[in-house]
Every structure is written in C-alpha cells, then in structure tokens.
Amino acid sequence: MAEYVFETEGVKKTFTFLNRKAPYGTIYALEVLETVLISAAFEQHANIVFVDDGVYQIKKDQDTAAINMKNFSPTYGIIEMEKEDADEDEDMDMVWRIIVEKESMEARGLSPDDFKVEVEVLSSAELADVLEQSDVVIGG
C-alpha cells in the first residue's frame, strides 16, 4: 500500500462553513461544528456563517430537555475563543469571522443581542462576496 505525505506547511485556505439547518433534529449542525473545530488545528482562515434556520444554532438560552437531546450550543463559545486568539496573537496567521445573514436573522425576529457569541451581521449581497472569496465552502 502506498504511503502518501501531504505537505501542508505554509498552505493557507479560506474555509467558509455555511450553517443552514436548525440545531436539532438532524446531524448537520453538529457535523459542521465539529469540522470547524478540526479546522482550527490546522490554523486556516475560517468564515463561520449562519443563514436560514441555522441562526438558531447560536441563539442564547437553548433548552433541549423537552426533546431529550444534549445541548451542544456551549461549544460555540470555543469558536468565539478561537476567533479571539486569531485576532490577538500576532504570530498566528489566521482570520476567523462569525457571520449572521441579516435577512435570516430579521425574518426570525432575532437581533445580535440574541446570540451567545458576538457576530458580524452581513446582508445577503455582502455574504455572496464572502462566499465568492472563499477557497472552500462546506455546507450543512
């Protein structure tokens, strides 16, 4: 069996993680969240984007007791910590953005104060530019 070696040192890509699904009822939200956390280990640029019902993934005060599922929303705090590390550490060449689409947020009666992490609110047109500039888009 052939052994492959991947040379990744110095390789920088911009990954956009597009969260479109509600946090519970499917595996999509948790799978994308795990992928975001893995990307942090490789110090890649990341846009973590929430659109449609995906905006509920970062809503404050989630209570999953009635659906008997583990509340994984506290994990989004780790994403915010990674973003802060990337912003503050001059030796780290990594830019992370946490973005909410304005139209999705407003259609659900939410505001930036309703989220458990600090977000950047962009219009759908501005978000289209972010997607266009991304090297890789992973949706869920």
CSV table of N, CA, C and O in Angstrom, one decimal, residues 14-17 19 36 44-50 79-80 82-84 86-87 94-100 117-123 126-127 129-131 133-134:
chain,number,residue,atom,x,y,z
A,14,THR,N,-9.1,29.7,2.7
A,14,THR,CA,-10.2,30.3,3.5
A,14,THR,C,-11.4,29.4,3.3
A,14,THR,O,-11.9,29.1,2.2
A,15,PHE,N,-11.8,28.8,4.5
A,15,PHE,CA,-12.9,27.9,4.5
A,15,PHE,C,-14.1,28.7,5.0
A,15,PHE,O,-14.0,29.5,5.9
A,16,THR,N,-15.2,28.5,4.3
A,16,THR,CA,-16.5,29.0,4.8
A,16,THR,C,-17.4,27.8,5.2
A,16,THR,O,-17.6,26.9,4.4
A,17,PHE,N,-17.9,27.9,6.4
A,17,PHE,CA,-18.8,26.8,6.9
A,17,PHE,C,-20.1,27.5,7.0
A,17,PHE,O,-20.4,28.4,7.8
A,19,ASN,N,-23.9,27.3,7.8
A,19,ASN,CA,-24.8,26.6,8.7
A,19,ASN,C,-26.2,27.0,8.3
A,19,ASN,O,-26.6,28.2,8.5
A,36,VAL,N,-15.6,22.7,11.9
A,36,VAL,CA,-15.0,24.0,12.2
A,36,VAL,C,-13.9,23.8,13.3
A,36,VAL,O,-12.8,24.4,13.1
A,44,GLN,N,-6.3,27.5,9.7
A,44,GLN,CA,-6.7,28.0,8.4
A,44,GLN,C,-7.7,29.2,8.7
A,44,GLN,O,-8.2,29.3,9.7
A,45,HIS,N,-7.9,30.0,7.7
A,45,HIS,CA,-8.8,31.1,7.8
A,45,HIS,C,-10.2,30.5,7.7
A,45,HIS,O,-10.5,29.6,6.9
A,46,ALA,N,-11.2,31.1,8.5
A,46,ALA,CA,-12.5,30.5,8.5
A,46,ALA,C,-13.6,31.6,8.6
A,46,ALA,O,-13.4,32.5,9.4
A,47,ASN,N,-14.6,31.4,7.9
A,47,ASN,CA,-15.8,32.1,8.0
A,47,ASN,C,-16.9,31.2,8.5
A,47,ASN,O,-17.2,30.2,7.8
A,48,ILE,N,-17.4,31.4,9.7
A,48,ILE,CA,-18.5,30.5,10.2
A,48,ILE,C,-19.8,31.3,10.0
A,48,ILE,O,-20.0,32.3,10.7
A,49,VAL,N,-20.6,30.9,9.1
A,49,VAL,CA,-21.8,31.6,8.6
A,49,VAL,C,-23.0,30.9,9.0
A,49,VAL,O,-23.2,29.7,8.9
A,50,PHE,N,-24.0,31.7,9.5
A,50,PHE,CA,-25.3,31.2,9.9
A,50,PHE,C,-26.4,31.9,9.1
A,50,PHE,O,-26.5,33.1,9.1
A,79,ILE,N,-15.6,28.4,19.5
A,79,ILE,CA,-15.4,29.1,18.2
A,79,ILE,C,-15.0,30.6,18.5
A,79,ILE,O,-14.1,31.2,17.9
A,80,GLU,N,-15.8,31.2,19.4
A,80,GLU,CA,-15.5,32.6,19.7
A,80,GLU,C,-14.1,32.7,20.4
A,80,GLU,O,-13.4,33.7,20.1
A,82,GLU,N,-11.5,30.8,19.7
A,82,GLU,CA,-10.5,30.7,18.6
A,82,GLU,C,-10.4,32.0,17.8
A,82,GLU,O,-9.4,32.4,17.4
A,83,LYS,N,-11.6,32.6,17.6
A,83,LYS,CA,-11.6,33.9,16.9
A,83,LYS,C,-10.8,34.9,17.6
A,83,LYS,O,-10.0,35.6,17.1
A,84,GLU,N,-11.0,35.0,18.9
A,84,GLU,CA,-10.3,36.0,19.8
A,84,GLU,C,-8.8,35.7,19.7
A,84,GLU,O,-8.0,36.6,19.6
A,86,ALA,N,-7.1,34.2,17.3
A,86,ALA,CA,-6.7,34.6,16.0
A,86,ALA,C,-6.5,36.1,15.8
A,86,ALA,O,-5.6,36.6,15.2
A,87,ASP,N,-7.4,36.9,16.5
A,87,ASP,CA,-7.4,38.3,16.4
A,87,ASP,C,-6.3,38.9,17.2
A,87,ASP,O,-5.7,39.9,16.8
A,94,MET,N,-4.1,33.7,11.1
A,94,MET,CA,-5.4,33.0,11.0
A,94,MET,C,-6.5,34.1,11.2
A,94,MET,O,-6.5,34.8,12.2
A,95,VAL,N,-7.5,34.2,10.3
A,95,VAL,CA,-8.6,35.1,10.5
A,95,VAL,C,-9.9,34.3,10.5
A,95,VAL,O,-10.2,33.5,9.7
A,96,TRP,N,-10.6,34.5,11.6
A,96,TRP,CA,-11.9,33.9,11.8
A,96,TRP,C,-13.0,34.9,11.9
A,96,TRP,O,-12.8,35.9,12.6
A,97,ARG,N,-14.1,34.7,11.2
A,97,ARG,CA,-15.2,35.6,11.2
A,97,ARG,C,-16.4,34.7,11.6
A,97,ARG,O,-16.6,33.7,11.0
A,98,ILE,N,-17.3,35.3,12.5
A,98,ILE,CA,-18.6,34.6,12.8
A,98,ILE,C,-19.6,35.6,12.2
A,98,ILE,O,-19.8,36.7,12.7
A,99,ILE,N,-20.3,35.1,11.2
A,99,ILE,CA,-21.2,35.9,10.4
A,99,ILE,C,-22.7,35.4,10.4
A,99,ILE,O,-22.9,34.2,10.3
A,100,VAL,N,-23.6,36.3,10.6
A,100,VAL,CA,-25.0,36.0,10.5
A,100,VAL,C,-25.6,36.8,9.4
A,100,VAL,O,-25.3,38.0,9.2
A,117,VAL,N,-22.7,34.3,21.0
A,117,VAL,CA,-21.4,34.8,20.6
A,117,VAL,C,-21.5,36.1,19.8
A,117,VAL,O,-22.6,36.4,19.3
A,118,GLU,N,-20.5,36.9,19.8
A,118,GLU,CA,-20.5,38.1,19.1
A,118,GLU,C,-20.4,37.8,17.6
A,118,GLU,O,-19.6,37.0,17.2
A,119,VAL,N,-21.3,38.4,16.8
A,119,VAL,CA,-21.4,38.1,15.4
A,119,VAL,C,-21.2,39.4,14.6
A,119,VAL,O,-21.4,40.5,15.0
A,120,GLU,N,-20.9,39.1,13.3
A,120,GLU,CA,-20.9,40.2,12.3
A,120,GLU,C,-22.1,40.0,11.4
A,120,GLU,O,-22.3,38.9,10.9
A,121,VAL,N,-22.9,41.0,11.3
A,121,VAL,CA,-24.2,40.8,10.5
A,121,VAL,C,-23.9,41.4,9.1
A,121,VAL,O,-23.5,42.6,9.0
A,122,LEU,N,-24.2,40.6,8.1
A,122,LEU,CA,-24.0,41.0,6.7
A,122,LEU,C,-25.3,40.8,5.9
A,122,LEU,O,-26.0,39.8,6.2
A,123,SER,N,-25.5,41.6,4.9
A,123,SER,CA,-26.6,41.4,4.0
A,123,SER,C,-26.3,40.2,3.2
A,123,SER,O,-25.2,39.7,3.1
A,126,GLU,N,-23.7,41.1,0.7
A,126,GLU,CA,-22.3,41.1,1.3
A,126,GLU,C,-21.8,39.6,1.5
A,126,GLU,O,-20.7,39.3,1.3
A,127,LEU,N,-22.8,38.8,1.9
A,127,LEU,CA,-22.4,37.4,2.2
A,127,LEU,C,-22.1,36.7,0.9
A,127,LEU,O,-21.2,35.8,0.9
A,129,ASP,N,-20.4,37.9,-1.5
A,129,ASP,CA,-19.0,38.3,-1.7
A,129,ASP,C,-18.1,37.4,-0.9
A,129,ASP,O,-17.0,37.0,-1.3
A,130,VAL,N,-18.5,37.2,0.4
A,130,VAL,CA,-17.7,36.3,1.3
A,130,VAL,C,-17.6,34.9,0.6
A,130,VAL,O,-16.5,34.3,0.6
A,131,LEU,N,-18.7,34.4,0.2
A,131,LEU,CA,-18.7,33.0,-0.4
A,131,LEU,C,-17.8,33.0,-1.7
A,131,LEU,O,-17.1,32.1,-1.9
A,133,GLN,N,-15.2,34.8,-2.3
A,133,GLN,CA,-13.8,34.9,-2.0
A,133,GLN,C,-13.3,33.7,-1.2
A,133,GLN,O,-12.1,33.6,-1.0
A,134,SER,N,-14.1,32.7,-0.9
A,134,SER,CA,-13.7,31.5,-0.2
A,134,SER,C,-13.1,30.5,-1.1
A,134,SER,O,-13.5,30.4,-2.2
